Amino acid sequence: MTTMEMPHVSECTVSDCSYNHDGCHAFAINVAGENGSADCTTFIPLSAKGGLERVTSMVGACQRADCTHNQNLECSAPNIRVGIGSGDHAANCLTYSPS
């Protein structure tokens, strides 16, 4: 079995996500979406804060095969940033770049 270092979530500015308290505290996030959006599908809008106390969050899976950083459904960016989206897209991968 081979393991690789996955890209870290270097920044998340989505303050109403339950995993975001002074940064992302999810062990790993997933990115999906359609029609030009790259949504953080790990986003949970609850009042309770969750996740791990000490963690360096990373990208677990990326379903945006049309992103220049996506190779074999794995993110190859050095790190990613997550920020507020628009409309129904509450949290977006700001590193997403269509190929």
PDB file of N, CA and C in Angstrom:
ATOM      1  N   MET A   1       0.838  -1.168   0.000  1.00  0.00           N
ATOM      2  CA  MET A   1       0.000   0.000   0.000  1.00  0.00           C
ATOM      3  C   MET A   1       0.887   1.236   0.000  1.00  0.00           C
ATOM      4  N   THR A   2       0.506   2.224  -0.787  1.00  0.00           N
ATOM      5  CA  THR A   2       1.246   3.473  -0.881  1.00  0.00           C
ATOM      6  C   THR A   2       0.434   4.587  -0.255  1.00  0.00           C
ATOM      7  N   THR A   3       1.090   5.410   0.533  1.00  0.00           N
ATOM      8  CA  THR A   3       0.420   6.587   1.075  1.00  0.00           C
ATOM      9  C   THR A   3       1.104   7.816   0.511  1.00  0.00           C
ATOM     10  N   MET A   4       0.339   8.887   0.407  1.00  0.00           N
ATOM     11  CA  MET A   4       0.913  10.135  -0.068  1.00  0.00           C
ATOM     12  C   MET A   4       0.417  11.272   0.799  1.00  0.00           C
ATOM     13  N   GLU A   5       1.178  12.309   0.850  1.00  0.00           N
ATOM     14  CA  GLU A   5       0.784  13.490   1.609  1.00  0.00           C
ATOM     15  C   GLU A   5      -0.277  14.229   0.812  1.00  0.00           C
ATOM     16  N   MET A   6      -1.415  14.433   1.408  1.00  0.00           N
ATOM     17  CA  MET A   6      -2.500  15.137   0.735  1.00  0.00           C
ATOM     18  C   MET A   6      -2.361  16.636   1.002  1.00  0.00           C
ATOM     19  N   PRO A   7      -2.906  17.465   0.105  1.00  0.00           N
ATOM     20  CA  PRO A   7      -2.841  18.919   0.303  1.00  0.00           C
ATOM     21  C   PRO A   7      -3.584  19.341   1.570  1.00  0.00           C
ATOM     22  N   HIS A   8      -3.022  20.280   2.259  1.00  0.00           N
ATOM     23  CA  HIS A   8      -3.634  20.789   3.481  1.00  0.00           C
ATOM     24  C   HIS A   8      -4.600  21.928   3.169  1.00  0.00           C
ATOM     25  N   VAL A   9      -5.573  22.097   4.045  1.00  0.00           N
ATOM     26  CA  VAL A   9      -6.464  23.253   3.984  1.00  0.00           C
ATOM     27  C   VAL A   9      -5.719  24.371   4.696  1.00  0.00           C
ATOM     28  N   SER A  10      -5.142  25.285   3.922  1.00  0.00           N
ATOM     29  CA  SER A  10      -4.318  26.334   4.526  1.00  0.00           C
ATOM     30  C   SER A  10      -5.153  27.458   5.109  1.00  0.00           C
ATOM     31  N   GLU A  11      -6.399  27.585   4.629  1.00  0.00           N
ATOM     32  CA  GLU A  11      -7.254  28.670   5.112  1.00  0.00           C
ATOM     33  C   GLU A  11      -8.715  28.299   4.883  1.00  0.00           C
ATOM     34  N   CYS A  12      -9.562  28.622   5.849  1.00  0.00           N
ATOM     35  CA  CYS A  12     -11.006  28.516   5.684  1.00  0.00           C
ATOM     36  C   CYS A  12     -11.638  29.735   6.345  1.00  0.00           C
ATOM     37  N   THR A  13     -12.371  30.506   5.550  1.00  0.00           N
ATOM     38  CA  THR A  13     -13.005  31.724   6.061  1.00  0.00           C
ATOM     39  C   THR A  13     -14.514  31.571   6.208  1.00  0.00           C
ATOM     40  N   VAL A  14     -14.995  30.334   6.148  1.00  0.00           N
ATOM     41  CA  VAL A  14     -16.435  30.080   6.278  1.00  0.00           C
ATOM     42  C   VAL A  14     -16.752  29.923   7.765  1.00  0.00           C
ATOM     43  N   SER A  15     -17.032  31.038   8.423  1.00  0.00           N
ATOM     44  CA  SER A  15     -17.180  31.055   9.882  1.00  0.00           C
ATOM     45  C   SER A  15     -18.408  30.311  10.387  1.00  0.00           C
ATOM     46  N   ASP A  16     -19.435  30.106   9.547  1.00  0.00           N
ATOM     47  CA  ASP A  16     -20.619  29.401  10.032  1.00  0.00           C
ATOM     48  C   ASP A  16     -20.538  27.890   9.821  1.00  0.00           C
ATOM     49  N   CYS A  17     -19.372  27.371   9.483  1.00  0.00           N
ATOM     50  CA  CYS A  17     -19.182  25.924   9.390  1.00  0.00           C
ATOM     51  C   CYS A  17     -18.818  25.381  10.770  1.00  0.00           C
ATOM     52  N   SER A  18     -19.417  24.278  11.153  1.00  0.00           N
ATOM     53  CA  SER A  18     -19.171  23.681  12.464  1.00  0.00           C
ATOM     54  C   SER A  18     -17.731  23.211  12.650  1.00  0.00           C
ATOM     55  N   TYR A  19     -17.047  22.925  11.554  1.00  0.00           N
ATOM     56  CA  TYR A  19     -15.650  22.485  11.650  1.00  0.00           C
ATOM     57  C   TYR A  19     -14.670  23.651  11.729  1.00  0.00           C
ATOM     58  N   ASN A  20     -15.151  24.882  11.480  1.00  0.00           N
ATOM     59  CA  ASN A  20     -14.250  26.028  11.478  1.00  0.00           C
ATOM     60  C   ASN A  20     -14.334  26.773  12.803  1.00  0.00           C
ATOM     61  N   HIS A  21     -13.308  26.642  13.591  1.00  0.00           N
ATOM     62  CA  HIS A  21     -13.121  27.471  14.777  1.00  0.00           C
ATOM     63  C   HIS A  21     -11.623  27.724  14.876  1.00  0.00           C
ATOM     64  N   ASP A  22     -11.244  28.936  14.474  1.00  0.00           N
ATOM     65  CA  ASP A  22      -9.837  29.307  14.315  1.00  0.00           C
ATOM     66  C   ASP A  22      -9.148  28.397  13.309  1.00  0.00           C
ATOM     67  N   GLY A  23      -9.814  28.117  12.220  1.00  0.00           N
ATOM     68  CA  GLY A  23      -9.288  27.237  11.177  1.00  0.00           C
ATOM     69  C   GLY A  23     -10.105  25.962  11.092  1.00  0.00           C
ATOM     70  N   CYS A  24      -9.862  25.198  10.050  1.00  0.00           N
ATOM     71  CA  CYS A  24     -10.615  23.964   9.823  1.00  0.00           C
ATOM     72  C   CYS A  24     -10.148  22.872  10.778  1.00  0.00           C
ATOM     73  N   HIS A  25     -11.106  22.232  11.461  1.00  0.00           N
ATOM     74  CA  HIS A  25     -10.794  21.166  12.408  1.00  0.00           C
ATOM     75  C   HIS A  25     -11.313  19.809  11.943  1.00  0.00           C
ATOM     76  N   ALA A  26     -11.734  19.712  10.675  1.00  0.00           N
ATOM     77  CA  ALA A  26     -12.092  18.411  10.114  1.00  0.00           C
ATOM     78  C   ALA A  26     -10.800  17.679   9.778  1.00  0.00           C
ATOM     79  N   PHE A  27     -10.769  16.378   9.953  1.00  0.00           N
ATOM     80  CA  PHE A  27      -9.568  15.613   9.608  1.00  0.00           C
ATOM     81  C   PHE A  27      -9.283  15.749   8.116  1.00  0.00           C
ATOM     82  N   ALA A  28     -10.351  15.626   7.303  1.00  0.00           N
ATOM     83  CA  ALA A  28     -10.221  15.762   5.857  1.00  0.00           C
ATOM     84  C   ALA A  28     -11.520  16.324   5.302  1.00  0.00           C
ATOM     85  N   ILE A  29     -11.417  17.090   4.229  1.00  0.00           N
ATOM     86  CA  ILE A  29     -12.603  17.616   3.567  1.00  0.00           C
ATOM     87  C   ILE A  29     -12.733  16.973   2.192  1.00  0.00           C
ATOM     88  N   ASN A  30     -13.937  17.023   1.646  1.00  0.00           N
ATOM     89  CA  ASN A  30     -14.190  16.558   0.288  1.00  0.00           C
ATOM     90  C   ASN A  30     -14.661  17.739  -0.543  1.00  0.00           C
ATOM     91  N   VAL A  31     -14.288  17.735  -1.805  1.00  0.00           N
ATOM     92  CA  VAL A  31     -14.688  18.780  -2.738  1.00  0.00           C
ATOM     93  C   VAL A  31     -15.508  18.138  -3.845  1.00  0.00           C
ATOM     94  N   ALA A  32     -16.655  18.724  -4.151  1.00  0.00           N
ATOM     95  CA  ALA A  32     -17.519  18.264  -5.232  1.00  0.00           C
ATOM     96  C   ALA A  32     -18.144  19.497  -5.870  1.00  0.00           C
ATOM     97  N   GLY A  33     -19.260  19.338  -6.530  1.00  0.00           N
ATOM     98  CA  GLY A  33     -19.953  20.471  -7.131  1.00  0.00           C
ATOM     99  C   GLY A  33     -20.171  20.263  -8.610  1.00  0.00           C
ATOM    100  N   GLU A  34     -20.912  21.185  -9.184  1.00  0.00           N
ATOM    101  CA  GLU A  34     -21.200  21.128 -10.613  1.00  0.00           C
ATOM    102  C   GLU A  34     -21.464  22.526 -11.128  1.00  0.00           C
ATOM    103  N   ASN A  35     -21.529  22.658 -12.422  1.00  0.00           N
ATOM    104  CA  ASN A  35     -21.795  23.948 -13.068  1.00  0.00           C
ATOM    105  C   ASN A  35     -20.813  25.035 -12.646  1.00  0.00           C
ATOM    106  N   GLY A  36     -19.539  24.687 -12.584  1.00  0.00           N
ATOM    107  CA  GLY A  36     -18.511  25.685 -12.289  1.00  0.00           C
ATOM    108  C   GLY A  36     -18.211  25.917 -10.825  1.00  0.00           C
ATOM    109  N   SER A  37     -18.917  25.243  -9.917  1.00  0.00           N
ATOM    110  CA  SER A  37     -18.613  25.432  -8.494  1.00  0.00           C
ATOM    111  C   SER A  37     -17.771  24.265  -7.995  1.00  0.00           C
ATOM    112  N   ALA A  38     -16.984  24.507  -7.000  1.00  0.00           N
ATOM    113  CA  ALA A  38     -16.187  23.477  -6.339  1.00  0.00           C
ATOM    114  C   ALA A  38     -16.511  23.584  -4.859  1.00  0.00           C
ATOM    115  N   ASP A  39     -17.542  22.881  -4.433  1.00  0.00           N
ATOM    116  CA  ASP A  39     -18.065  23.012  -3.077  1.00  0.00           C
ATOM    117  C   ASP A  39     -17.318  22.140  -2.083  1.00  0.00           C
ATOM    118  N   CYS A  40     -17.071  22.676  -0.908  1.00  0.00           N
ATOM    119  CA  CYS A  40     -16.588  21.871   0.214  1.00  0.00           C
ATOM    120  C   CYS A  40     -17.809  21.139   0.749  1.00  0.00           C
ATOM    121  N   THR A  41     -17.899  19.848   0.481  1.00  0.00           N
ATOM    122  CA  THR A  41     -19.078  19.084   0.883  1.00  0.00           C
ATOM    123  C   THR A  41     -19.002  18.635   2.341  1.00  0.00           C
ATOM    124  N   THR A  42     -17.942  18.999   3.029  1.00  0.00           N
ATOM    125  CA  THR A  42     -17.819  18.707   4.456  1.00  0.00           C
ATOM    126  C   THR A  42     -18.474  19.803   5.290  1.00  0.00           C
ATOM    127  N   PHE A  43     -18.837  20.908   4.662  1.00  0.00           N
ATOM    128  CA  PHE A  43     -19.486  22.042   5.319  1.00  0.00           C
ATOM    129  C   PHE A  43     -20.730  21.586   6.071  1.00  0.00           C
ATOM    130  N   ILE A  44     -20.817  21.938   7.353  1.00  0.00           N
ATOM    131  CA  ILE A  44     -21.983  21.638   8.195  1.00  0.00           C
ATOM    132  C   ILE A  44     -22.336  22.905   8.966  1.00  0.00           C
ATOM    133  N   PRO A  45     -23.533  23.461   8.733  1.00  0.00           N
ATOM    134  CA  PRO A  45     -23.920  24.710   9.400  1.00  0.00           C
ATOM    135  C   PRO A  45     -24.668  24.489  10.716  1.00  0.00           C
ATOM    136  N   LEU A  46     -23.997  23.970  11.713  1.00  0.00           N
ATOM    137  CA  LEU A  46     -24.606  23.761  13.027  1.00  0.00           C
ATOM    138  C   LEU A  46     -24.012  24.747  14.017  1.00  0.00           C
ATOM    139  N   SER A  47     -24.727  24.999  15.104  1.00  0.00           N
ATOM    140  CA  SER A  47     -24.189  25.905  16.124  1.00  0.00           C
ATOM    141  C   SER A  47     -23.086  25.230  16.941  1.00  0.00           C
ATOM    142  N   ALA A  48     -23.124  23.906  17.052  1.00  0.00           N
ATOM    143  CA  ALA A  48     -22.087  23.177  17.786  1.00  0.00           C
ATOM    144  C   ALA A  48     -20.821  23.108  16.942  1.00  0.00           C
ATOM    145  N   LYS A  49     -19.683  23.257  17.584  1.00  0.00           N
ATOM    146  CA  LYS A  49     -18.412  23.138  16.884  1.00  0.00           C
ATOM    147  C   LYS A  49     -17.920  21.709  17.010  1.00  0.00           C
ATOM    148  N   GLY A  50     -17.389  21.179  15.916  1.00  0.00           N
ATOM    149  CA  GLY A  50     -16.947  19.791  15.909  1.00  0.00           C
ATOM    150  C   GLY A  50     -15.558  19.652  15.333  1.00  0.00           C
ATOM    151  N   GLY A  51     -15.181  18.420  15.131  1.00  0.00           N
ATOM    152  CA  GLY A  51     -13.869  18.112  14.578  1.00  0.00           C
ATOM    153  C   GLY A  51     -12.883  17.776  15.670  1.00  0.00           C
ATOM    154  N   LEU A  52     -11.653  17.646  15.272  1.00  0.00           N
ATOM    155  CA  LEU A  52     -10.587  17.273  16.191  1.00  0.00           C
ATOM    156  C   LEU A  52      -9.971  18.514  16.822  1.00  0.00           C
ATOM    157  N   GLU A  53      -9.520  18.365  18.055  1.00  0.00           N
ATOM    158  CA  GLU A  53      -8.941  19.515  18.760  1.00  0.00           C
ATOM    159  C   GLU A  53      -7.667  20.003  18.086  1.00  0.00           C
ATOM    160  N   ARG A  54      -6.787  19.072  17.743  1.00  0.00           N
ATOM    161  CA  ARG A  54      -5.529  19.427  17.093  1.00  0.00           C
ATOM    162  C   ARG A  54      -5.431  18.639  15.798  1.00  0.00           C
ATOM    163  N   VAL A  55      -5.478  19.354  14.691  1.00  0.00           N
ATOM    164  CA  VAL A  55      -5.452  18.680  13.392  1.00  0.00           C
ATOM    165  C   VAL A  55      -4.944  19.636  12.327  1.00  0.00           C
ATOM    166  N   THR A  56      -4.306  19.086  11.328  1.00  0.00           N
ATOM    167  CA  THR A  56      -3.993  19.824  10.120  1.00  0.00           C
ATOM    168  C   THR A  56      -4.889  19.230   9.043  1.00  0.00           C
ATOM    169  N   SER A  57      -5.959  19.926   8.729  1.00  0.00           N
ATOM    170  CA  SER A  57      -6.948  19.410   7.781  1.00  0.00           C
ATOM    171  C   SER A  57      -6.338  19.248   6.404  1.00  0.00           C
ATOM    172  N   MET A  58      -6.851  18.269   5.677  1.00  0.00           N
ATOM    173  CA  MET A  58      -6.365  18.008   4.333  1.00  0.00           C
ATOM    174  C   MET A  58      -7.526  17.694   3.404  1.00  0.00           C
ATOM    175  N   VAL A  59      -7.225  17.601   2.126  1.00  0.00           N
ATOM    176  CA  VAL A  59      -8.235  17.233   1.140  1.00  0.00           C
ATOM    177  C   VAL A  59      -8.294  15.713   1.101  1.00  0.00           C
ATOM    178  N   GLY A  60      -9.473  15.160   1.406  1.00  0.00           N
ATOM    179  CA  GLY A  60      -9.640  13.709   1.358  1.00  0.00           C
ATOM    180  C   GLY A  60      -9.945  13.225  -0.038  1.00  0.00           C
ATOM    181  N   ALA A  61     -10.871  13.890  -0.716  1.00  0.00           N
ATOM    182  CA  ALA A  61     -11.258  13.503  -2.072  1.00  0.00           C
ATOM    183  C   ALA A  61     -11.699  14.733  -2.841  1.00  0.00           C
ATOM    184  N   CYS A  62     -11.428  14.718  -4.127  1.00  0.00           N
ATOM    185  CA  CYS A  62     -11.892  15.789  -5.001  1.00  0.00           C
ATOM    186  C   CYS A  62     -12.620  15.165  -6.182  1.00  0.00           C
ATOM    187  N   GLN A  63     -13.888  15.508  -6.308  1.00  0.00           N
ATOM    188  CA  GLN A  63     -14.704  14.966  -7.384  1.00  0.00           C
ATOM    189  C   GLN A  63     -14.765  15.893  -8.584  1.00  0.00           C
ATOM    190  N   ARG A  64     -14.011  16.994  -8.563  1.00  0.00           N
ATOM    191  CA  ARG A  64     -13.985  17.937  -9.679  1.00  0.00           C
ATOM    192  C   ARG A  64     -12.892  17.524 -10.657  1.00  0.00           C
ATOM    193  N   ALA A  65     -13.194  16.533 -11.496  1.00  0.00           N
ATOM    194  CA  ALA A  65     -12.230  16.013 -12.465  1.00  0.00           C
ATOM    195  C   ALA A  65     -11.792  17.073 -13.462  1.00  0.00           C
ATOM    196  N   ASP A  66     -12.549  18.161 -13.578  1.00  0.00           N
ATOM    197  CA  ASP A  66     -12.199  19.222 -14.523  1.00  0.00           C
ATOM    198  C   ASP A  66     -11.262  20.276 -13.932  1.00  0.00           C
ATOM    199  N   CYS A  67     -10.768  20.074 -12.721  1.00  0.00           N
ATOM    200  CA  CYS A  67      -9.845  21.021 -12.088  1.00  0.00           C
ATOM    201  C   CYS A  67      -8.410  20.710 -12.525  1.00  0.00           C
ATOM    202  N   THR A  68      -7.623  21.750 -12.767  1.00  0.00           N
ATOM    203  CA  THR A  68      -6.232  21.536 -13.178  1.00  0.00           C
ATOM    204  C   THR A  68      -5.402  20.841 -12.090  1.00  0.00           C
ATOM    205  N   HIS A  69      -5.855  20.907 -10.847  1.00  0.00           N
ATOM    206  CA  HIS A  69      -5.120  20.272  -9.749  1.00  0.00           C
ATOM    207  C   HIS A  69      -5.556  18.830  -9.504  1.00  0.00           C
ATOM    208  N   ASN A  70      -6.567  18.356 -10.237  1.00  0.00           N
ATOM    209  CA  ASN A  70      -7.106  17.018 -10.022  1.00  0.00           C
ATOM    210  C   ASN A  70      -6.378  16.016 -10.913  1.00  0.00           C
ATOM    211  N   GLN A  71      -5.751  15.047 -10.272  1.00  0.00           N
ATOM    212  CA  GLN A  71      -5.093  13.969 -10.999  1.00  0.00           C
ATOM    213  C   GLN A  71      -5.583  12.658 -10.424  1.00  0.00           C
ATOM    214  N   ASN A  72      -6.329  11.909 -11.228  1.00  0.00           N
ATOM    215  CA  ASN A  72      -6.901  10.628 -10.801  1.00  0.00           C
ATOM    216  C   ASN A  72      -7.816  10.793  -9.591  1.00  0.00           C
ATOM    217  N   LEU A  73      -8.584  11.880  -9.576  1.00  0.00           N
ATOM    218  CA  LEU A  73      -9.529  12.221  -8.512  1.00  0.00           C
ATOM    219  C   LEU A  73      -8.852  12.512  -7.179  1.00  0.00           C
ATOM    220  N   GLU A  74      -7.582  12.862  -7.217  1.00  0.00           N
ATOM    221  CA  GLU A  74      -6.841  13.300  -6.036  1.00  0.00           C
ATOM    222  C   GLU A  74      -6.334  14.708  -6.304  1.00  0.00           C
ATOM    223  N   CYS A  75      -6.359  15.538  -5.290  1.00  0.00           N
ATOM    224  CA  CYS A  75      -5.900  16.916  -5.429  1.00  0.00           C
ATOM    225  C   CYS A  75      -4.373  16.959  -5.401  1.00  0.00           C
ATOM    226  N   SER A  76      -3.796  17.650  -6.387  1.00  0.00           N
ATOM    227  CA  SER A  76      -2.336  17.759  -6.455  1.00  0.00           C
ATOM    228  C   SER A  76      -1.841  19.174  -6.135  1.00  0.00           C
ATOM    229  N   ALA A  77      -2.741  20.062  -5.701  1.00  0.00           N
ATOM    230  CA  ALA A  77      -2.319  21.415  -5.316  1.00  0.00           C
ATOM    231  C   ALA A  77      -1.459  21.328  -4.054  1.00  0.00           C
ATOM    232  N   PRO A  78      -0.536  22.246  -3.856  1.00  0.00           N
ATOM    233  CA  PRO A  78       0.285  22.220  -2.637  1.00  0.00           C
ATOM    234  C   PRO A  78      -0.549  22.400  -1.368  1.00  0.00           C
ATOM    235  N   ASN A  79      -1.605  23.212  -1.459  1.00  0.00           N
ATOM    236  CA  ASN A  79      -2.558  23.422  -0.378  1.00  0.00           C
ATOM    237  C   ASN A  79      -3.785  24.070  -1.004  1.00  0.00           C
ATOM    238  N   ILE A  80      -4.872  24.135  -0.251  1.00  0.00           N
ATOM    239  CA  ILE A  80      -6.077  24.770  -0.777  1.00  0.00           C
ATOM    240  C   ILE A  80      -6.621  25.773   0.225  1.00  0.00           C
ATOM    241  N   ARG A  81      -7.450  26.668  -0.290  1.00  0.00           N
ATOM    242  CA  ARG A  81      -8.154  27.635   0.540  1.00  0.00           C
ATOM    243  C   ARG A  81      -9.642  27.412   0.339  1.00  0.00           C
ATOM    244  N   VAL A  82     -10.411  27.511   1.413  1.00  0.00           N
ATOM    245  CA  VAL A  82     -11.861  27.384   1.361  1.00  0.00           C
ATOM    246  C   VAL A  82     -12.448  28.719   1.782  1.00  0.00           C
ATOM    247  N   GLY A  83     -13.464  29.162   1.042  1.00  0.00           N
ATOM    248  CA  GLY A  83     -14.095  30.440   1.353  1.00  0.00           C
ATOM    249  C   GLY A  83     -15.575  30.407   1.057  1.00  0.00           C
ATOM    250  N   ILE A  84     -16.227  31.493   1.378  1.00  0.00           N
ATOM    251  CA  ILE A  84     -17.670  31.607   1.219  1.00  0.00           C
ATOM    252  C   ILE A  84     -18.027  31.614  -0.263  1.00  0.00           C
ATOM    253  N   GLY A  85     -19.029  30.813  -0.593  1.00  0.00           N
ATOM    254  CA  GLY A  85     -19.532  30.765  -1.961  1.00  0.00           C
ATOM    255  C   GLY A  85     -20.750  31.663  -2.102  1.00  0.00           C
ATOM    256  N   SER A  86     -21.424  31.528  -3.226  1.00  0.00           N
ATOM    257  CA  SER A  86     -22.626  32.326  -3.449  1.00  0.00           C
ATOM    258  C   SER A  86     -23.820  31.416  -3.695  1.00  0.00           C
ATOM    259  N   GLY A  87     -25.001  31.929  -3.423  1.00  0.00           N
ATOM    260  CA  GLY A  87     -26.220  31.156  -3.631  1.00  0.00           C
ATOM    261  C   GLY A  87     -26.269  29.915  -2.761  1.00  0.00           C
ATOM    262  N   ASP A  88     -26.500  28.771  -3.384  1.00  0.00           N
ATOM    263  CA  ASP A  88     -26.569  27.502  -2.655  1.00  0.00           C
ATOM    264  C   ASP A  88     -25.197  26.939  -2.313  1.00  0.00           C
ATOM    265  N   HIS A  89     -24.155  27.629  -2.699  1.00  0.00           N
ATOM    266  CA  HIS A  89     -22.795  27.137  -2.490  1.00  0.00           C
ATOM    267  C   HIS A  89     -22.189  27.839  -1.270  1.00  0.00           C
ATOM    268  N   ALA A  90     -22.387  27.259  -0.102  1.00  0.00           N
ATOM    269  CA  ALA A  90     -22.001  27.907   1.144  1.00  0.00           C
ATOM    270  C   ALA A  90     -20.484  27.954   1.352  1.00  0.00           C
ATOM    271  N   ALA A  91     -19.783  26.943   0.879  1.00  0.00           N
ATOM    272  CA  ALA A  91     -18.336  26.876   1.077  1.00  0.00           C
ATOM    273  C   ALA A  91     -17.707  26.345  -0.195  1.00  0.00           C
ATOM    274  N   ASN A  92     -16.749  27.074  -0.729  1.00  0.00           N
ATOM    275  CA  ASN A  92     -16.111  26.702  -1.986  1.00  0.00           C
ATOM    276  C   ASN A  92     -14.618  26.511  -1.831  1.00  0.00           C
ATOM    277  N   CYS A  93     -14.081  25.618  -2.642  1.00  0.00           N
ATOM    278  CA  CYS A  93     -12.634  25.485  -2.776  1.00  0.00           C
ATOM    279  C   CYS A  93     -12.182  26.636  -3.665  1.00  0.00           C
ATOM    280  N   LEU A  94     -11.479  27.604  -3.099  1.00  0.00           N
ATOM    281  CA  LEU A  94     -11.039  28.779  -3.835  1.00  0.00           C
ATOM    282  C   LEU A  94      -9.812  28.489  -4.694  1.00  0.00           C
ATOM    283  N   THR A  95      -9.235  27.326  -4.525  1.00  0.00           N
ATOM    284  CA  THR A  95      -8.065  26.918  -5.300  1.00  0.00           C
ATOM    285  C   THR A  95      -8.494  26.266  -6.618  1.00  0.00           C
ATOM    286  N   TYR A  96      -9.752  25.905  -6.721  1.00  0.00           N
ATOM    287  CA  TYR A  96     -10.280  25.283  -7.941  1.00  0.00           C
ATOM    288  C   TYR A  96      -9.967  26.127  -9.160  1.00  0.00           C
ATOM    289  N   SER A  97      -9.448  25.470 -10.191  1.00  0.00           N
ATOM    290  CA  SER A  97      -9.120  26.147 -11.448  1.00  0.00           C
ATOM    291  C   SER A  97      -9.527  25.207 -12.583  1.00  0.00           C
ATOM    292  N   PRO A  98     -10.560  25.576 -13.346  1.00  0.00           N
ATOM    293  CA  PRO A  98     -11.017  24.677 -14.411  1.00  0.00           C
ATOM    294  C   PRO A  98      -9.926  24.441 -15.462  1.00  0.00           C
ATOM    295  N   SER A  99      -9.853  23.195 -15.923  1.00  0.00           N
ATOM    296  CA  SER A  99      -8.833  22.875 -16.934  1.00  0.00           C
ATOM    297  C   SER A  99      -9.351  23.117 -18.330  1.00  0.00           C
TER     298      SER A  99
END
